[in-house]
Amino acid sequence: MEGPELWRELGQQLRVDSIRAVAVTKSGHPTSSMSAADLMAVLLAKYLRYDFDEPHNPANDHLIFSKGHASPLLYSIYKAAGAITDEELLTFRVFGSRLQGHPTPAIPWVDVATGSLGQGLPFSVGVALAGKKLDQIPYRIWCLCGDSEMAEGSMWEAFEHAAFYGLDNLTAIIDVNKFGQRGETMHGWDLDSYANRAKAFGWHTIEIDGHDVEAIDEAFGEAAAQQGQPTVIVAHTLKGKGVKEVEDKPGWHGKALDHPEEAIAELGGERNIVIDVPKPEAAEPHRFEAGGGELPTWDLGEEVATRRAYGDALAALGSIRGDVVALDGEVSNSTYAEIFRDAHPDRYFEMYIAEQQLVAAAVGLQVRSWVPFASTFAAFMSRAYDFIRMAAISQADIRLCGSHAGVSIGEDGPSQMALEDLAMLRAVHGSTVLYPCDANQTAKLVVEMADIEGISYLRTLRPATPVLYGPDEDFEIGASRTVREGDDVAMVRAGLTEHEALKAADALAQDGIEARVIDLYSIKPLDEETLRSLTCPIVTAEDHWPEGGLGEAVLSALGDADERPPVVRLAVHEMPHSGKPAELLAEAGIDADGIAAAARKLVRDQVSAS
Amino acid sequence: MEGPELWRELGQQLRVDSIRAVAVTKSGHPTSSMSAADLMAVLLAKYLRYDFDEPHNPANDHLIFSKGHASPLLYSIYKAAGAITDEELLTFRVFGSRLQGHPTPAIPWVDVATGSLGQGLPFSVGVALAGKKLDQIPYRIWCLCGDSEMAEGSMWEAFEHAAFYGLDNLTAIIDVNKFGQRGETMHGWDLDSYANRAKAFGWHTIEIDGHDVEAIDEAFGEAAAQQGQPTVIVAHTLKGKGVKEVEDKPGWHGKALDHPEEAIAELGGERNIVIDVPKPEAAEPHRFEAGGGELPTWDLGEEVATRRAYGDALAALGSIRGDVVALDGEVSNSTYAEIFRDAHPDRYFEMYIAEQQLVAAAVGLQVRSWVPFASTFAAFMSRAYDFIRMAAISQADIRLCGSHAGVSIGEDGPSQMALEDLAMLRAVHGSTVLYPCDANQTAKLVVEMADIEGISYLRTLRPATPVLYGPDEDFEIGASRTVREGDDVAMVRAGLTEHEALKAADALAQDGIEARVIDLYSIKPLDEETLRSLTCPIVTAEDHWPEGGLGEAVLSALGDADERPPVVRLAVHEMPHSGKPAELLAEAGIDADGIAAAARKLVRDQVSAS
């Protein structure tokens, strides 16, 4: 059996297997799988070039299900490719199975976790960028999209960037089955509505009947031959295609079929076609030469913004390591990612004001083992929170840098002040959250970030701050630094408030109060040992809302101890506004005066209580 | 002076005043203001209908600067409208001035805070929806957009929804000055690229020279006459127009002019034109009849999902109050917002899978005093975090409901499990975070949410849970409920873990351990008094990551006390996967067995330590 006959049979097999997989726990999305089965059958049988024995073969194509809920179809493809057994297919959604409700990289052939709609295509853009601009080898990215998810703005960020970067190695396939979860989509079967939008965004577009295997074949051929432009195949399909009980009927999203046995019979019964998926031609990815060089250093007392140190250090790191790449969301002259851009233009990607695509591209680049650093204002990382959350599920190693944190940015006002970034990034599984206070510390942490697994985040500052540490000091992730000894009160902080704390300690010394100052530059993981060893009262201060930041991190380290000193937490409590940085820090009570006053009161209270 | 001559002069005045305002603190965005000055001059002089003495006049037009950094232009408009004095204009960005770096509703004529790009247009869609579908009066929404922010996917969510809902009361004006912050935009002066995209999304489009006041006049006239479709005016402009030193030059974003006096002279000096902005014709907004009725109630022990109670209660509230409206992100059959939709179709808005627009529309609706409830899966609220953050700066009163929280959703897997929503929502200024455990409690909290100021959030559950509270109990925001007395250990939790805690307490009682169980349904504000009165060790449990959620909220209430009991916090520590809810709760150690074991150990440790 070959050609159209094979494709049709394979399509039926994928439907049958999707229904069977879902029947196991009676949970999953069979009808969303059935609509795209013919599209995927032709892809698997003729176009996909993939070495299932070597998922890390750099020449492999990438198959990304942006409509992650069609996981039964994806797993049925793996079975048809001989990659998993029928037995394993029937563990779908069972506790402990790697065949989860939505695809995750717990499966070796899955690049990125999907299931939050509108993300697979932006991730695909990242992988395609890697292929075109970094690896420079001709693998293709095939991305299956749902019609419902076209309502997500992130899809249009992806359309915009894919066209701008001329990603002709990327094909998006929109499975227009007309139904979302709760009913019809905005555009139903108006294929033109999708194609016209995509065309306006600069894509090559093809409209087809998604159940006509010859038309599908022709469309994939056309997409693969396309030069200079990405292609979108807009396919008219029927949700639940092939089974009368559910075909093109509303109310069947995410539901197991009531009568799977009858449905399987209607589809012609089980099949066991195995496709010998062709392996890609061997190809060696391009490597950028590392010219070597040294990290920048700064002299003690010099005034340098940590954001500037980030840019300098990242550019230097790019010279030392050829695998480091950088991306920025149209603020590279503020984050100082522009220093990297100017030093390594071939490894820099301008993502414009599209933070979702910024983070998604970083995730896509690391799929191909590049080491991405993505930067924007810390406040605007909040725009990409769902992508960061999903990146953790993707087991992605990405590095984020948020500049302009806190009220210390001054006149621009609250819209540009990140006051929730520490809370947001701490609450990401396996994340690392760093908040350096000076330039040398920043540079050292940037170097370490390149080797951190998972999501790491560096918070940098707009204003220049004095260099506190010599260039030879090292800063372990998960440690802290005691920068001043004292046993009357401990002041725990990081970043900007570090400097204010040191000034406060000087003032307190004049009152005879010996203040210990701890630099908690690694907010997650946290130096619990040092914190738990403290016996004097603690004052924390942070340029952040009181919730979820440094103060609560300190409390969390002490929480289950039987005896522990009181912790007074200073933070930003009222909505800030425009003003000079010093005015705003004073208003929030997190400048040296505020910190000293809190410490003084705490020490007095302790004395009067004892 | 009138007509084109007036408009040209007014445009120059707006430029001069923008330069003057920025010169005060040498901080702000004069060139971004100058490019749009002619557009805004014609709008102010001829099209805007606004009663500056009565900013809450329901018939007022709405002028929204999506490019919020052009605030000097906006404030110069206020001066030209006679709403503020020249003296006040010159307080721009000064500490304490309401004329902040980016517009906020600290100014009575500002509807929404902008400054995070790509948000003003989605907010405008919300206001336009209110005008068209709720108020049903003919005010217009004029939204000034930057070309750079067109890269934000949220703009295309707005384009999509505005066309879908036929919002012909909305005009977007794109100020295509070609430059972003760090350099050229993707599309430079290719006006067609914007117009073609907008046309494909269903908008009426007009391309003009944004400095030709006659063309601007014609375009606004055409926009105002447009029926059934929103209009976008794509305007070719020069950044820094009118001042040679900066006109159409890169490197001048967000910078005060070096020589403001010369620039002002070049623009023809200061002017003091005051426009008598016409007030709108009086109009009475439509009010929906409240038919009355009662809140639903459930019997003790009945098994009901709190998400279901949300839907039932919201529908009932919609009958009691005509100002309540609901929106949902294409999952209304899961969140149960569909119950409201079916009961009150005229006050329900389907926002499809576009969570940014979902939250932005809620913000826009409350601008016109409607009481919006917006729902989606709790996990996908993360998609709109930047909008929620900005909504707090907008002083918006919006109610969010996130369903399907935590591992208790089961088979769908981690992409659909919100495990960071409590952290995310706690770290929003002035927010209220509620997590009910049963149906009657949910219904009562839904009613209270309608009157809560600021951002309120309700976390609901997928699985059915037994009704614990009688229908007559009331639940104050900021309080807690002790559901079982005991002095050996206190178990503090909410939502799902509440039920597991009660089971755990039964098990502990058999071991002779008297466990107190506290239902902390109001996670923010928190019942600090009750928590601080506890003297026995505390176990918290939450279906959430360990960071920023219920456990840290409890620690924050106790943190500065001199003596406080140890707090052991149970939470989800490992990345979850698919499985049955009970299997996943057990694996995470937050089921009854896990809680009982932790409590038992804690009590034992206390005994052996004493």
mmCIF file of N, CA and C in Angstrom, chain A residues 291-373:
data_model
loop_
_atom_site.group_PDB
_atom_site.id
_atom_site.type_symbol
_atom_site.label_atom_id
_atom_site.label_comp_id
_atom_site.label_asym_id
_atom_site.label_seq_id
_atom_site.Cartn_x
_atom_site.Cartn_y
_atom_site.Cartn_z
ATOM 1 N N GLY A 291 35.822 33.678 20.428
ATOM 2 C CA GLY A 291 37.108 34.379 20.318
ATOM 3 C C GLY A 291 37.862 34.434 21.628
ATOM 4 N N GLY A 292 37.171 34.049 22.706
ATOM 5 C CA GLY A 292 37.822 34.139 24.014
ATOM 6 C C GLY A 292 37.691 35.518 24.599
ATOM 7 N N GLY A 293 38.523 35.824 25.533
ATOM 8 C CA GLY A 293 38.444 37.133 26.180
ATOM 9 C C GLY A 293 38.116 36.983 27.646
ATOM 10 N N GLU A 294 37.952 38.099 28.284
ATOM 11 C CA GLU A 294 37.780 38.149 29.735
ATOM 12 C C GLU A 294 36.462 38.823 30.078
ATOM 13 N N LEU A 295 35.973 38.502 31.248
ATOM 14 C CA LEU A 295 34.816 39.223 31.767
ATOM 15 C C LEU A 295 35.224 40.658 32.092
ATOM 16 N N PRO A 296 34.311 41.588 31.920
ATOM 17 C CA PRO A 296 34.623 42.958 32.351
ATOM 18 C C PRO A 296 34.688 43.020 33.880
ATOM 19 N N THR A 297 35.460 43.942 34.382
ATOM 20 C CA THR A 297 35.503 44.149 35.839
ATOM 21 C C THR A 297 35.384 45.641 36.112
ATOM 22 N N TRP A 298 35.012 45.952 37.314
ATOM 23 C CA TRP A 298 34.860 47.341 37.704
ATOM 24 C C TRP A 298 35.592 47.558 39.019
ATOM 25 N N ASP A 299 36.039 48.780 39.231
ATOM 26 C CA ASP A 299 36.775 49.099 40.456
ATOM 27 C C ASP A 299 35.811 49.370 41.607
ATOM 28 N N LEU A 300 36.249 49.045 42.787
ATOM 29 C CA LEU A 300 35.449 49.312 43.980
ATOM 30 C C LEU A 300 35.065 50.790 44.011
ATOM 31 N N GLY A 301 33.787 51.045 44.322
ATOM 32 C CA GLY A 301 33.345 52.426 44.465
ATOM 33 C C GLY A 301 32.882 53.066 43.172
ATOM 34 N N GLU A 302 33.273 52.495 42.047
ATOM 35 C CA GLU A 302 32.810 53.008 40.749
ATOM 36 C C GLU A 302 31.279 52.953 40.709
ATOM 37 N N GLU A 303 30.649 53.902 40.022
ATOM 38 C CA GLU A 303 29.177 53.895 39.953
ATOM 39 C C GLU A 303 28.738 53.309 38.618
ATOM 40 N N VAL A 304 28.110 52.175 38.666
ATOM 41 C CA VAL A 304 27.680 51.489 37.446
ATOM 42 C C VAL A 304 26.298 50.881 37.683
ATOM 43 N N ALA A 305 25.426 50.998 36.716
ATOM 44 C CA ALA A 305 24.127 50.339 36.831
ATOM 45 C C ALA A 305 24.306 48.846 36.573
ATOM 46 N N THR A 306 23.594 48.023 37.329
ATOM 47 C CA THR A 306 23.721 46.575 37.112
ATOM 48 C C THR A 306 23.195 46.195 35.722
ATOM 49 N N ARG A 307 22.275 46.977 35.170
ATOM 50 C CA ARG A 307 21.804 46.655 33.810
ATOM 51 C C ARG A 307 22.936 46.826 32.800
ATOM 52 N N ARG A 308 23.746 47.826 33.030
ATOM 53 C CA ARG A 308 24.893 48.057 32.156
ATOM 54 C C ARG A 308 25.888 46.891 32.288
ATOM 55 N N ALA A 309 26.084 46.455 33.519
ATOM 56 C CA ALA A 309 26.995 45.321 33.750
ATOM 57 C C ALA A 309 26.459 44.069 33.070
ATOM 58 N N TYR A 310 25.148 43.922 33.061
ATOM 59 C CA TYR A 310 24.536 42.784 32.366
ATOM 60 C C TYR A 310 24.947 42.801 30.888
ATOM 61 N N GLY A 311 24.790 43.943 30.263
ATOM 62 C CA GLY A 311 25.122 44.039 28.838
ATOM 63 C C GLY A 311 26.592 43.783 28.578
ATOM 64 N N ASP A 312 27.438 44.382 29.373
ATOM 65 C CA ASP A 312 28.885 44.189 29.198
ATOM 66 C C ASP A 312 29.279 42.729 29.419
ATOM 67 N N ALA A 313 28.724 42.156 30.486
ATOM 68 C CA ALA A 313 29.087 40.771 30.823
ATOM 69 C C ALA A 313 28.562 39.813 29.767
ATOM 70 N N LEU A 314 27.362 40.068 29.281
ATOM 71 C CA LEU A 314 26.766 39.160 28.303
ATOM 72 C C LEU A 314 27.564 39.197 26.991
ATOM 73 N N ALA A 315 27.971 40.387 26.609
ATOM 74 C CA ALA A 315 28.785 40.503 25.398
ATOM 75 C C ALA A 315 30.105 39.743 25.568
ATOM 76 N N ALA A 316 30.709 39.880 26.738
ATOM 77 C CA ALA A 316 31.971 39.165 27.002
ATOM 78 C C ALA A 316 31.741 37.655 27.003
ATOM 79 N N LEU A 317 30.645 37.245 27.616
ATOM 80 C CA LEU A 317 30.319 35.820 27.660
ATOM 81 C C LEU A 317 30.117 35.283 26.241
ATOM 82 N N GLY A 318 29.534 36.103 25.394
ATOM 83 C CA GLY A 318 29.336 35.722 24.000
ATOM 84 C C GLY A 318 30.657 35.517 23.270
ATOM 85 N N SER A 319 31.676 36.205 23.700
ATOM 86 C CA SER A 319 33.003 35.995 23.108
ATOM 87 C C SER A 319 33.655 34.730 23.652
ATOM 88 N N ILE A 320 33.359 34.436 24.897
ATOM 89 C CA ILE A 320 33.956 33.252 25.531
ATOM 90 C C ILE A 320 33.266 31.973 25.078
ATOM 91 N N ARG A 321 31.949 32.073 24.885
ATOM 92 C CA ARG A 321 31.153 30.892 24.505
ATOM 93 C C ARG A 321 30.387 31.178 23.219
ATOM 94 N N GLY A 322 30.552 30.300 22.248
ATOM 95 C CA GLY A 322 29.863 30.489 20.971
ATOM 96 C C GLY A 322 28.404 30.087 20.981
ATOM 97 N N ASP A 323 27.971 29.447 22.080
ATOM 98 C CA ASP A 323 26.575 28.979 22.108
ATOM 99 C C ASP A 323 25.621 29.971 22.752
ATOM 100 N N VAL A 324 26.151 31.064 23.272
ATOM 101 C CA VAL A 324 25.295 32.049 23.938
ATOM 102 C C VAL A 324 24.648 32.956 22.893
ATOM 103 N N VAL A 325 23.338 33.141 23.003
ATOM 104 C CA VAL A 325 22.606 34.036 22.101
ATOM 105 C C VAL A 325 21.755 34.982 22.946
ATOM 106 N N ALA A 326 21.375 36.106 22.363
ATOM 107 C CA ALA A 326 20.582 37.081 23.117
ATOM 108 C C ALA A 326 19.388 37.551 22.310
ATOM 109 N N LEU A 327 18.339 37.892 23.038
ATOM 110 C CA LEU A 327 17.120 38.430 22.444
ATOM 111 C C LEU A 327 16.649 39.577 23.329
ATOM 112 N N ASP A 328 15.937 40.508 22.732
ATOM 113 C CA ASP A 328 15.439 41.626 23.522
ATOM 114 C C ASP A 328 14.134 42.133 22.908
ATOM 115 N N GLY A 329 13.310 42.710 23.770
ATOM 116 C CA GLY A 329 11.997 43.180 23.349
ATOM 117 C C GLY A 329 11.963 44.672 23.051
ATOM 118 N N GLU A 330 12.816 45.115 22.144
ATOM 119 C CA GLU A 330 12.825 46.505 21.644
ATOM 120 C C GLU A 330 13.243 47.538 22.690
ATOM 121 N N VAL A 331 13.962 47.088 23.709
ATOM 122 C CA VAL A 331 14.458 48.035 24.707
ATOM 123 C C VAL A 331 15.931 47.767 24.991
ATOM 124 N N SER A 332 16.649 47.313 23.956
ATOM 125 C CA SER A 332 18.036 46.892 24.164
ATOM 126 C C SER A 332 18.945 48.047 24.569
ATOM 127 N N ASN A 333 18.514 49.281 24.289
ATOM 128 C CA ASN A 333 19.323 50.413 24.746
ATOM 129 C C ASN A 333 19.053 50.735 26.211
ATOM 130 N N SER A 334 18.041 50.117 26.782
ATOM 131 C CA SER A 334 17.768 50.277 28.222
ATOM 132 C C SER A 334 18.276 49.079 29.013
ATOM 133 N N THR A 335 18.056 47.886 28.477
ATOM 134 C CA THR A 335 18.530 46.678 29.171
ATOM 135 C C THR A 335 20.031 46.493 28.949
ATOM 136 N N TYR A 336 20.550 47.161 27.952
ATOM 137 C CA TYR A 336 21.944 47.048 27.486
ATOM 138 C C TYR A 336 22.247 45.732 26.779
ATOM 139 N N ALA A 337 21.200 45.044 26.351
ATOM 140 C CA ALA A 337 21.429 43.909 25.454
ATOM 141 C C ALA A 337 22.078 44.392 24.159
ATOM 142 N N GLU A 338 21.993 45.673 23.878
ATOM 143 C CA GLU A 338 22.580 46.195 22.639
ATOM 144 C C GLU A 338 24.107 46.014 22.599
ATOM 145 N N ILE A 339 24.709 45.901 23.760
ATOM 146 C CA ILE A 339 26.165 45.683 23.762
ATOM 147 C C ILE A 339 26.470 44.308 23.161
ATOM 148 N N PHE A 340 25.649 43.328 23.525
ATOM 149 C CA PHE A 340 25.783 42.004 22.915
ATOM 150 C C PHE A 340 25.472 42.072 21.422
ATOM 151 N N ARG A 341 24.392 42.746 21.083
ATOM 152 C CA ARG A 341 23.981 42.859 19.672
ATOM 153 C C ARG A 341 25.126 43.405 18.815
ATOM 154 N N ASP A 342 25.764 44.439 19.312
ATOM 155 C CA ASP A 342 26.828 45.057 18.529
ATOM 156 C C ASP A 342 28.059 44.153 18.438
ATOM 157 N N ALA A 343 28.282 43.372 19.491
ATOM 158 C CA ALA A 343 29.459 42.497 19.492
ATOM 159 C C ALA A 343 29.218 41.217 18.696
ATOM 160 N N HIS A 344 27.984 40.732 18.733
ATOM 161 C CA HIS A 344 27.663 39.431 18.124
ATOM 162 C C HIS A 344 26.360 39.523 17.341
ATOM 163 N N PRO A 345 26.347 40.325 16.297
ATOM 164 C CA PRO A 345 25.069 40.547 15.586
ATOM 165 C C PRO A 345 24.435 39.265 15.054
ATOM 166 N N ASP A 346 25.253 38.261 14.737
ATOM 167 C CA ASP A 346 24.697 37.020 14.181
ATOM 168 C C ASP A 346 23.963 36.194 15.220
ATOM 169 N N ARG A 347 24.183 36.515 16.474
ATOM 170 C CA ARG A 347 23.576 35.722 17.533
ATOM 171 C C ARG A 347 22.598 36.550 18.357
ATOM 172 N N TYR A 348 22.131 37.632 17.763
ATOM 173 C CA TYR A 348 21.193 38.507 18.465
ATOM 174 C C TYR A 348 19.885 38.556 17.688
ATOM 175 N N PHE A 349 18.772 38.479 18.400
ATOM 176 C CA PHE A 349 17.465 38.560 17.751
ATOM 177 C C PHE A 349 16.630 39.683 18.363
ATOM 178 N N GLU A 350 16.265 40.612 17.509
ATOM 179 C CA GLU A 350 15.394 41.695 17.945
ATOM 180 C C GLU A 350 13.961 41.180 17.892
ATOM 181 N N MET A 351 13.294 41.150 19.026
ATOM 182 C CA MET A 351 11.924 40.609 19.054
ATOM 183 C C MET A 351 10.866 41.705 19.124
ATOM 184 N N TYR A 352 11.300 42.964 19.002
ATOM 185 C CA TYR A 352 10.354 44.083 19.024
ATOM 186 C C TYR A 352 9.458 44.000 20.272
ATOM 187 N N ILE A 353 8.381 44.760 20.286
ATOM 188 C CA ILE A 353 7.593 44.820 21.528
ATOM 189 C C ILE A 353 6.603 43.657 21.532
ATOM 190 N N ALA A 354 7.114 42.473 21.768
ATOM 191 C CA ALA A 354 6.312 41.249 21.713
ATOM 192 C C ALA A 354 6.917 40.290 22.736
ATOM 193 N N GLU A 355 6.596 40.521 23.989
ATOM 194 C CA GLU A 355 7.261 39.789 25.069
ATOM 195 C C GLU A 355 6.912 38.304 25.070
ATOM 196 N N GLN A 356 5.714 37.977 24.608
ATOM 197 C CA GLN A 356 5.360 36.561 24.559
ATOM 198 C C GLN A 356 6.266 35.856 23.551
ATOM 199 N N GLN A 357 6.410 36.451 22.381
ATOM 200 C CA GLN A 357 7.284 35.859 21.369
ATOM 201 C C GLN A 357 8.743 35.904 21.824
ATOM 202 N N LEU A 358 9.104 36.908 22.572
ATOM 203 C CA LEU A 358 10.466 37.009 23.117
ATOM 204 C C LEU A 358 10.811 35.775 23.945
ATOM 205 N N VAL A 359 9.957 35.458 24.897
ATOM 206 C CA VAL A 359 10.221 34.298 25.753
ATOM 207 C C VAL A 359 10.065 33.000 24.960
ATOM 208 N N ALA A 360 9.038 32.955 24.101
ATOM 209 C CA ALA A 360 8.811 31.744 23.303
ATOM 210 C C ALA A 360 10.000 31.471 22.381
ATOM 211 N N ALA A 361 10.574 32.500 21.817
ATOM 212 C CA ALA A 361 11.722 32.307 20.936
ATOM 213 C C ALA A 361 12.901 31.748 21.730
ATOM 214 N N ALA A 362 13.071 32.254 22.945
ATOM 215 C CA ALA A 362 14.147 31.725 23.790
ATOM 216 C C ALA A 362 13.933 30.234 24.034
ATOM 217 N N VAL A 363 12.692 29.855 24.301
ATOM 218 C CA VAL A 363 12.382 28.440 24.522
ATOM 219 C C VAL A 363 12.698 27.635 23.259
ATOM 220 N N GLY A 364 12.311 28.178 22.114
ATOM 221 C CA GLY A 364 12.576 27.475 20.857
ATOM 222 C C GLY A 364 14.064 27.341 20.570
ATOM 223 N N LEU A 365 14.827 28.349 20.871
ATOM 224 C CA LEU A 365 16.277 28.308 20.614
ATOM 225 C C LEU A 365 16.958 27.252 21.494
ATOM 226 N N GLN A 366 16.507 27.146 22.744
ATOM 227 C CA GLN A 366 17.152 26.166 23.624
ATOM 228 C C GLN A 366 16.746 24.730 23.271
ATOM 229 N N VAL A 367 15.653 24.571 22.532
ATOM 230 C CA VAL A 367 15.319 23.231 22.029
ATOM 231 C C VAL A 367 16.512 22.693 21.233
ATOM 232 N N ARG A 368 17.172 23.589 20.525
ATOM 233 C CA ARG A 368 18.326 23.204 19.725
ATOM 234 C C ARG A 368 19.640 23.491 20.467
ATOM 235 N N SER A 369 19.582 23.508 21.790
ATOM 236 C CA SER A 369 20.780 23.571 22.645
ATOM 237 C C SER A 369 21.520 24.901 22.630
ATOM 238 N N TRP A 370 20.919 25.929 22.072
ATOM 239 C CA TRP A 370 21.520 27.246 22.222
ATOM 240 C C TRP A 370 21.236 27.759 23.633
ATOM 241 N N VAL A 371 21.986 28.740 24.050
ATOM 242 C CA VAL A 371 21.910 29.242 25.435
ATOM 243 C C VAL A 371 21.370 30.681 25.408
ATOM 244 N N PRO A 372 20.044 30.809 25.375
ATOM 245 C CA PRO A 372 19.466 32.140 25.190
ATOM 246 C C PRO A 372 19.347 32.963 26.464
ATOM 247 N N PHE A 373 19.615 34.236 26.346
ATOM 248 C CA PHE A 373 19.343 35.254 27.362
ATOM 249 C C PHE A 373 18.323 36.222 26.750
#
